PDB file of C-alpha atoms in Angstrom:
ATOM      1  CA  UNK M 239      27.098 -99.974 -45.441  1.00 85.00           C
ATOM      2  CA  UNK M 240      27.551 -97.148 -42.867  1.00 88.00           C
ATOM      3  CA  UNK M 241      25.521 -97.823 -39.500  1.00 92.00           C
ATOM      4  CA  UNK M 242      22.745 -95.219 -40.284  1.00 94.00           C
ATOM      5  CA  UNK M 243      21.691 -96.738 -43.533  1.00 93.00           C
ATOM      6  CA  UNK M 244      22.001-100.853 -41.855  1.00 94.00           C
ATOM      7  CA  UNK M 245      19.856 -99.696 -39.323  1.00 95.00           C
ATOM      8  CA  UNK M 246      17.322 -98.157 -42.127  1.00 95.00           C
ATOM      9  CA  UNK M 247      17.416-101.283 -43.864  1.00 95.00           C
ATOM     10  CA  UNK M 248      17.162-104.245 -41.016  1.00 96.00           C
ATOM     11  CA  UNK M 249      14.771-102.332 -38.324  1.00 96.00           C
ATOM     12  CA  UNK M 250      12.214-102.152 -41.698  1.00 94.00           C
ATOM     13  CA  UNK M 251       9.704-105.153 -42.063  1.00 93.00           C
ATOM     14  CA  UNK M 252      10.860-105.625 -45.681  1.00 96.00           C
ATOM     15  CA  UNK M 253      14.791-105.395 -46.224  1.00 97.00           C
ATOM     16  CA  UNK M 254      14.700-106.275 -50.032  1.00 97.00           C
ATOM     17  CA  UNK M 255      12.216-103.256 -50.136  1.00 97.00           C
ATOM     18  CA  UNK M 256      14.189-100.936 -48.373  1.00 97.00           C
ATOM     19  CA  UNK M 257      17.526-101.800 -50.246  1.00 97.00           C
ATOM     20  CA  UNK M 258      15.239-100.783 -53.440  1.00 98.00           C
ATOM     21  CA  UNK M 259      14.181 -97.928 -51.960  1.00 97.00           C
ATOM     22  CA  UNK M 260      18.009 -96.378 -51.097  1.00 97.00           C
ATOM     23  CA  UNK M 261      19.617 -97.811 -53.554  1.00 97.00           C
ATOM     24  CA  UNK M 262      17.595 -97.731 -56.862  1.00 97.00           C
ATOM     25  CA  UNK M 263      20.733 -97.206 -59.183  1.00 96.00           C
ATOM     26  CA  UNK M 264      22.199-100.169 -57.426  1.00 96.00           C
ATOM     27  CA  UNK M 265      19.682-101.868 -57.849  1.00 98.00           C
ATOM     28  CA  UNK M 266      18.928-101.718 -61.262  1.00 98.00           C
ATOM     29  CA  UNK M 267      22.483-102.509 -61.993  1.00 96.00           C
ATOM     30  CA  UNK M 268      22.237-105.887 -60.506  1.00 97.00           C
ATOM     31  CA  UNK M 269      19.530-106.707 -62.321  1.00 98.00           C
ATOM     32  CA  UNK M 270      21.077-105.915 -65.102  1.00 97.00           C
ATOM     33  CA  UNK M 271      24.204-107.269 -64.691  1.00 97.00           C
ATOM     34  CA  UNK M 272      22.161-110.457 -63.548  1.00 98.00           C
ATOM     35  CA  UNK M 273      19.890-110.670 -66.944  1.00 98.00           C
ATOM     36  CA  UNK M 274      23.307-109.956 -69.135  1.00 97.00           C
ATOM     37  CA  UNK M 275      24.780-113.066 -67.318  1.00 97.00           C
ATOM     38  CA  UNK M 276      22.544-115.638 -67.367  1.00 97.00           C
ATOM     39  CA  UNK M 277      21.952-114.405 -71.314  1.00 97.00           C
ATOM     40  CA  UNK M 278      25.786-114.529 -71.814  1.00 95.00           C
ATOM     41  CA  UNK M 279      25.632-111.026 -73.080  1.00 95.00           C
ATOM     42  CA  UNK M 280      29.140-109.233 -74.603  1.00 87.00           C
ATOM     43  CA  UNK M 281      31.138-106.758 -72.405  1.00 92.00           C
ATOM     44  CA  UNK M 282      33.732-105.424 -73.640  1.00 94.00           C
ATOM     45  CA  UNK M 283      35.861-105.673 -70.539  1.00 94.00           C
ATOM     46  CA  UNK M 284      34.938-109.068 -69.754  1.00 95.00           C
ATOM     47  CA  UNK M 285      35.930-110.366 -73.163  1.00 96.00           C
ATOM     48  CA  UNK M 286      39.182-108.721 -72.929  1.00 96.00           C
ATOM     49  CA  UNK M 287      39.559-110.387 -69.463  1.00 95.00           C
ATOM     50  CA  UNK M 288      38.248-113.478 -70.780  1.00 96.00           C
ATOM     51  CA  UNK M 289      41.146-113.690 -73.470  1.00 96.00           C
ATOM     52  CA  UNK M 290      43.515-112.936 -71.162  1.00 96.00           C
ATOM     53  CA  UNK M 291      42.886-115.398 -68.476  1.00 96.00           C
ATOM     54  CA  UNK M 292      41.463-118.045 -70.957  1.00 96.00           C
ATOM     55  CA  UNK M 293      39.000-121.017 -70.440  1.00 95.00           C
ATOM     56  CA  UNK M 294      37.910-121.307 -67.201  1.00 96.00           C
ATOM     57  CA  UNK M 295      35.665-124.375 -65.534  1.00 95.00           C
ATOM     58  CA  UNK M 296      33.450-121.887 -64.225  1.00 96.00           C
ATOM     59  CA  UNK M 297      30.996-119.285 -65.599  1.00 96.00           C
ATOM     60  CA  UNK M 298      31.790-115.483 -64.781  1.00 96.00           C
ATOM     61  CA  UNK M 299      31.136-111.947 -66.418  1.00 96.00           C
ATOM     62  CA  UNK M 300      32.909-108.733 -65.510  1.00 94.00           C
ATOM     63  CA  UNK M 301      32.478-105.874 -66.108  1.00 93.00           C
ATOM     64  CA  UNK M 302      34.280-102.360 -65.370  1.00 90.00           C
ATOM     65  CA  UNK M 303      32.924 -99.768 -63.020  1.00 80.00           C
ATOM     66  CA  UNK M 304      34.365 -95.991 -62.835  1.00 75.00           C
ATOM     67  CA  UNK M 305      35.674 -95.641 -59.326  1.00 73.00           C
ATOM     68  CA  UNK M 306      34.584 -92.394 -58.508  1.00 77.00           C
ATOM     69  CA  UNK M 307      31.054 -92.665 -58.939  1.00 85.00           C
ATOM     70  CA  UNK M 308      28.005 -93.040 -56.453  1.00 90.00           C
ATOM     71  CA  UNK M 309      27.252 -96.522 -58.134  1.00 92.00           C
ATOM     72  CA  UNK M 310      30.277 -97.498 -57.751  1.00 89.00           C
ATOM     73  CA  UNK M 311      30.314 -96.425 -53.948  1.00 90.00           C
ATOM     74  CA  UNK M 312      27.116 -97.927 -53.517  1.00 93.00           C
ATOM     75  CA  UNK M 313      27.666-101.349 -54.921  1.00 93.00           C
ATOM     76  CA  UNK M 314      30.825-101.561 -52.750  1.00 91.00           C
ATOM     77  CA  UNK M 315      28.288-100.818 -49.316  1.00 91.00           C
ATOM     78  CA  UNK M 316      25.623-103.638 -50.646  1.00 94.00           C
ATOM     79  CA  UNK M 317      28.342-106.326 -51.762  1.00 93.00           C
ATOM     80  CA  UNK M 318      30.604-105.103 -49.011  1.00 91.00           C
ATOM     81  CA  UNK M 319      27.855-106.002 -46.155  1.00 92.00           C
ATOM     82  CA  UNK M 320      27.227-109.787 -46.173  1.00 94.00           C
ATOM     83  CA  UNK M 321      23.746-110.169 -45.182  1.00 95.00           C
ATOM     84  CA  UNK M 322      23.076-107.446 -47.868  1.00 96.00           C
ATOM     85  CA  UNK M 323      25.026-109.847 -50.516  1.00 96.00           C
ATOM     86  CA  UNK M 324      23.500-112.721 -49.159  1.00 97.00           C
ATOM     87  CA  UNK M 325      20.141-111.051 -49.479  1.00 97.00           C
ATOM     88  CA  UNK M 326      20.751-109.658 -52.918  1.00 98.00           C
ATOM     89  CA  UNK M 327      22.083-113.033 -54.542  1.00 98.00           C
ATOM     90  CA  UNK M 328      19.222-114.656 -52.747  1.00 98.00           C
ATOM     91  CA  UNK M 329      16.288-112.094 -54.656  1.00 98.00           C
ATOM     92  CA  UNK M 330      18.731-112.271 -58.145  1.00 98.00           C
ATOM     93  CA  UNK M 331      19.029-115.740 -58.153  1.00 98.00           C
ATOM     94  CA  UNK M 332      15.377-116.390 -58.052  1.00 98.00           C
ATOM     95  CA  UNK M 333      14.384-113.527 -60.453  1.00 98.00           C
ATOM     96  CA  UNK M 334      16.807-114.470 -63.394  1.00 98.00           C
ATOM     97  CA  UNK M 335      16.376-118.814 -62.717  1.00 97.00           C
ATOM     98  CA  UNK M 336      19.845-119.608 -61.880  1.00 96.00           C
ATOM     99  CA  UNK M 337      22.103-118.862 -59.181  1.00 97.00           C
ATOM    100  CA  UNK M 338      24.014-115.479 -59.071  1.00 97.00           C
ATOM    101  CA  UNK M 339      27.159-114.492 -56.853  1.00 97.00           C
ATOM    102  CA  UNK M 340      28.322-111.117 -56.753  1.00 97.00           C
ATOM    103  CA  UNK M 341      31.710-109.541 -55.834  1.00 93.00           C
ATOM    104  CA  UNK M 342      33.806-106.365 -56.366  1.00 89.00           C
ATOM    105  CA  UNK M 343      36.862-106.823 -58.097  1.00 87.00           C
ATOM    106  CA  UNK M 344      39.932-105.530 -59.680  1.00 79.00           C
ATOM    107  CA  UNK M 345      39.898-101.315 -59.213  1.00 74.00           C
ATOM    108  CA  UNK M 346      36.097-101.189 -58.757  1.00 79.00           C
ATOM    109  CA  UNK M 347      34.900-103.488 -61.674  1.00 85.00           C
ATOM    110  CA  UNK M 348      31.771-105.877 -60.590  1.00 90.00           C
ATOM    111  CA  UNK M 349      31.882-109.881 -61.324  1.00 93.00           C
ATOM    112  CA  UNK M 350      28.658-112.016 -61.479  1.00 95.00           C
ATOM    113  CA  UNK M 351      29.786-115.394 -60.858  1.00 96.00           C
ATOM    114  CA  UNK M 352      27.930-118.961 -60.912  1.00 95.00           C
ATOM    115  CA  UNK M 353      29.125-120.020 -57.244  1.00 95.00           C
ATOM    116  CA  UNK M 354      31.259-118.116 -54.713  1.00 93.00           C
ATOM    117  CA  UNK M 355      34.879-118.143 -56.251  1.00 95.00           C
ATOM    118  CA  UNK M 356      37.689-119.744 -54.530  1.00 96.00           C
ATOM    119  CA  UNK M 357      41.095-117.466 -54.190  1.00 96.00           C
ATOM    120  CA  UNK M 358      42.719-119.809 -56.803  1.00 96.00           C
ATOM    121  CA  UNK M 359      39.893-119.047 -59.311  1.00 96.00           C
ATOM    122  CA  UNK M 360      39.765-115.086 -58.717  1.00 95.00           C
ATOM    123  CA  UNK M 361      43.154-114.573 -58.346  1.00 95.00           C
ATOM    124  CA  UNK M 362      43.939-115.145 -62.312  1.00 95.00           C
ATOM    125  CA  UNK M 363      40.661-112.595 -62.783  1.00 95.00           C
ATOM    126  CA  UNK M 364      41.947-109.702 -60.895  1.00 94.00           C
ATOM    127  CA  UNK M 365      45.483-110.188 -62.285  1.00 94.00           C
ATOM    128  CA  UNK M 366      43.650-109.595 -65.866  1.00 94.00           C
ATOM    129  CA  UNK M 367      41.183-106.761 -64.793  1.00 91.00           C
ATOM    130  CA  UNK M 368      44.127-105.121 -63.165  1.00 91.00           C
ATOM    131  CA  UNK M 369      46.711-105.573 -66.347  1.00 91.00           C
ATOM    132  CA  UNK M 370      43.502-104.126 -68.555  1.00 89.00           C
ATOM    133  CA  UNK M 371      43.980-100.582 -66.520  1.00 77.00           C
TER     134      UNK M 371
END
């Protein structure tokens, strides 16, 4: 998140608010992405990921982004900033009944995850998002 837009969002009483506010694409993405998880809802991309890497102890969902686009951009700033992650997976959690983590991953692809993921557990994911390309 570039310094004008951090300063936007923490120097406002309501930070949550504000990230709605600049980032309402974003935002409705997450909440999507956040519903389709804890529903276990198809993606292409994350099936084809999911039969490459194969059964994992751990519940994730990925799916593809195109890396040129303002969502894309914008997703990167939010996840990219840790109190706005932090703040984010905090709000998504609580909405949806179950904890949410959320990363970038593989060219510019998003991951919903059901704790943070170790380097040993994402390292067989982006190896499959990236073979996908």
């Amino acid at each position: 998140m570039d310094c004008k837009t951090a300063t936007l969002v923490y120097q406002s009483e309501n930070h949550l608010e504000k990230i709605r506010e600049i980032f309402p694409e974003a935002w409705a993405f997450l909440e999507e992405v956040s519903w389709a998880y804890v529903q276990n809802k198809s993606d292409k991309f994350d099936a084809a990921v999911k039969e490459l890497v194969g059964k994992t102890p751990f519940k994730y969902r990925m799916v593809h982004r195109d890396d040129r686009d303002q969502l894309t951009k914008d997703l990167s700033d939010l996840l990219g900033d840790i109190t706005s992650r932090l703040l984010l997976e905090k709000y998504f959690s609580k909405l949806v009944g179950q904890s949410v983590f959320f990363s970038t991953i593989c060219c510019n692809s998003h991951l919903t995850a059901d704790h943070e993921l170790t380097l040993e557990e994402v390292l067989p994911l982006q190896r499959a998002a990236v073979k996908l390309q």
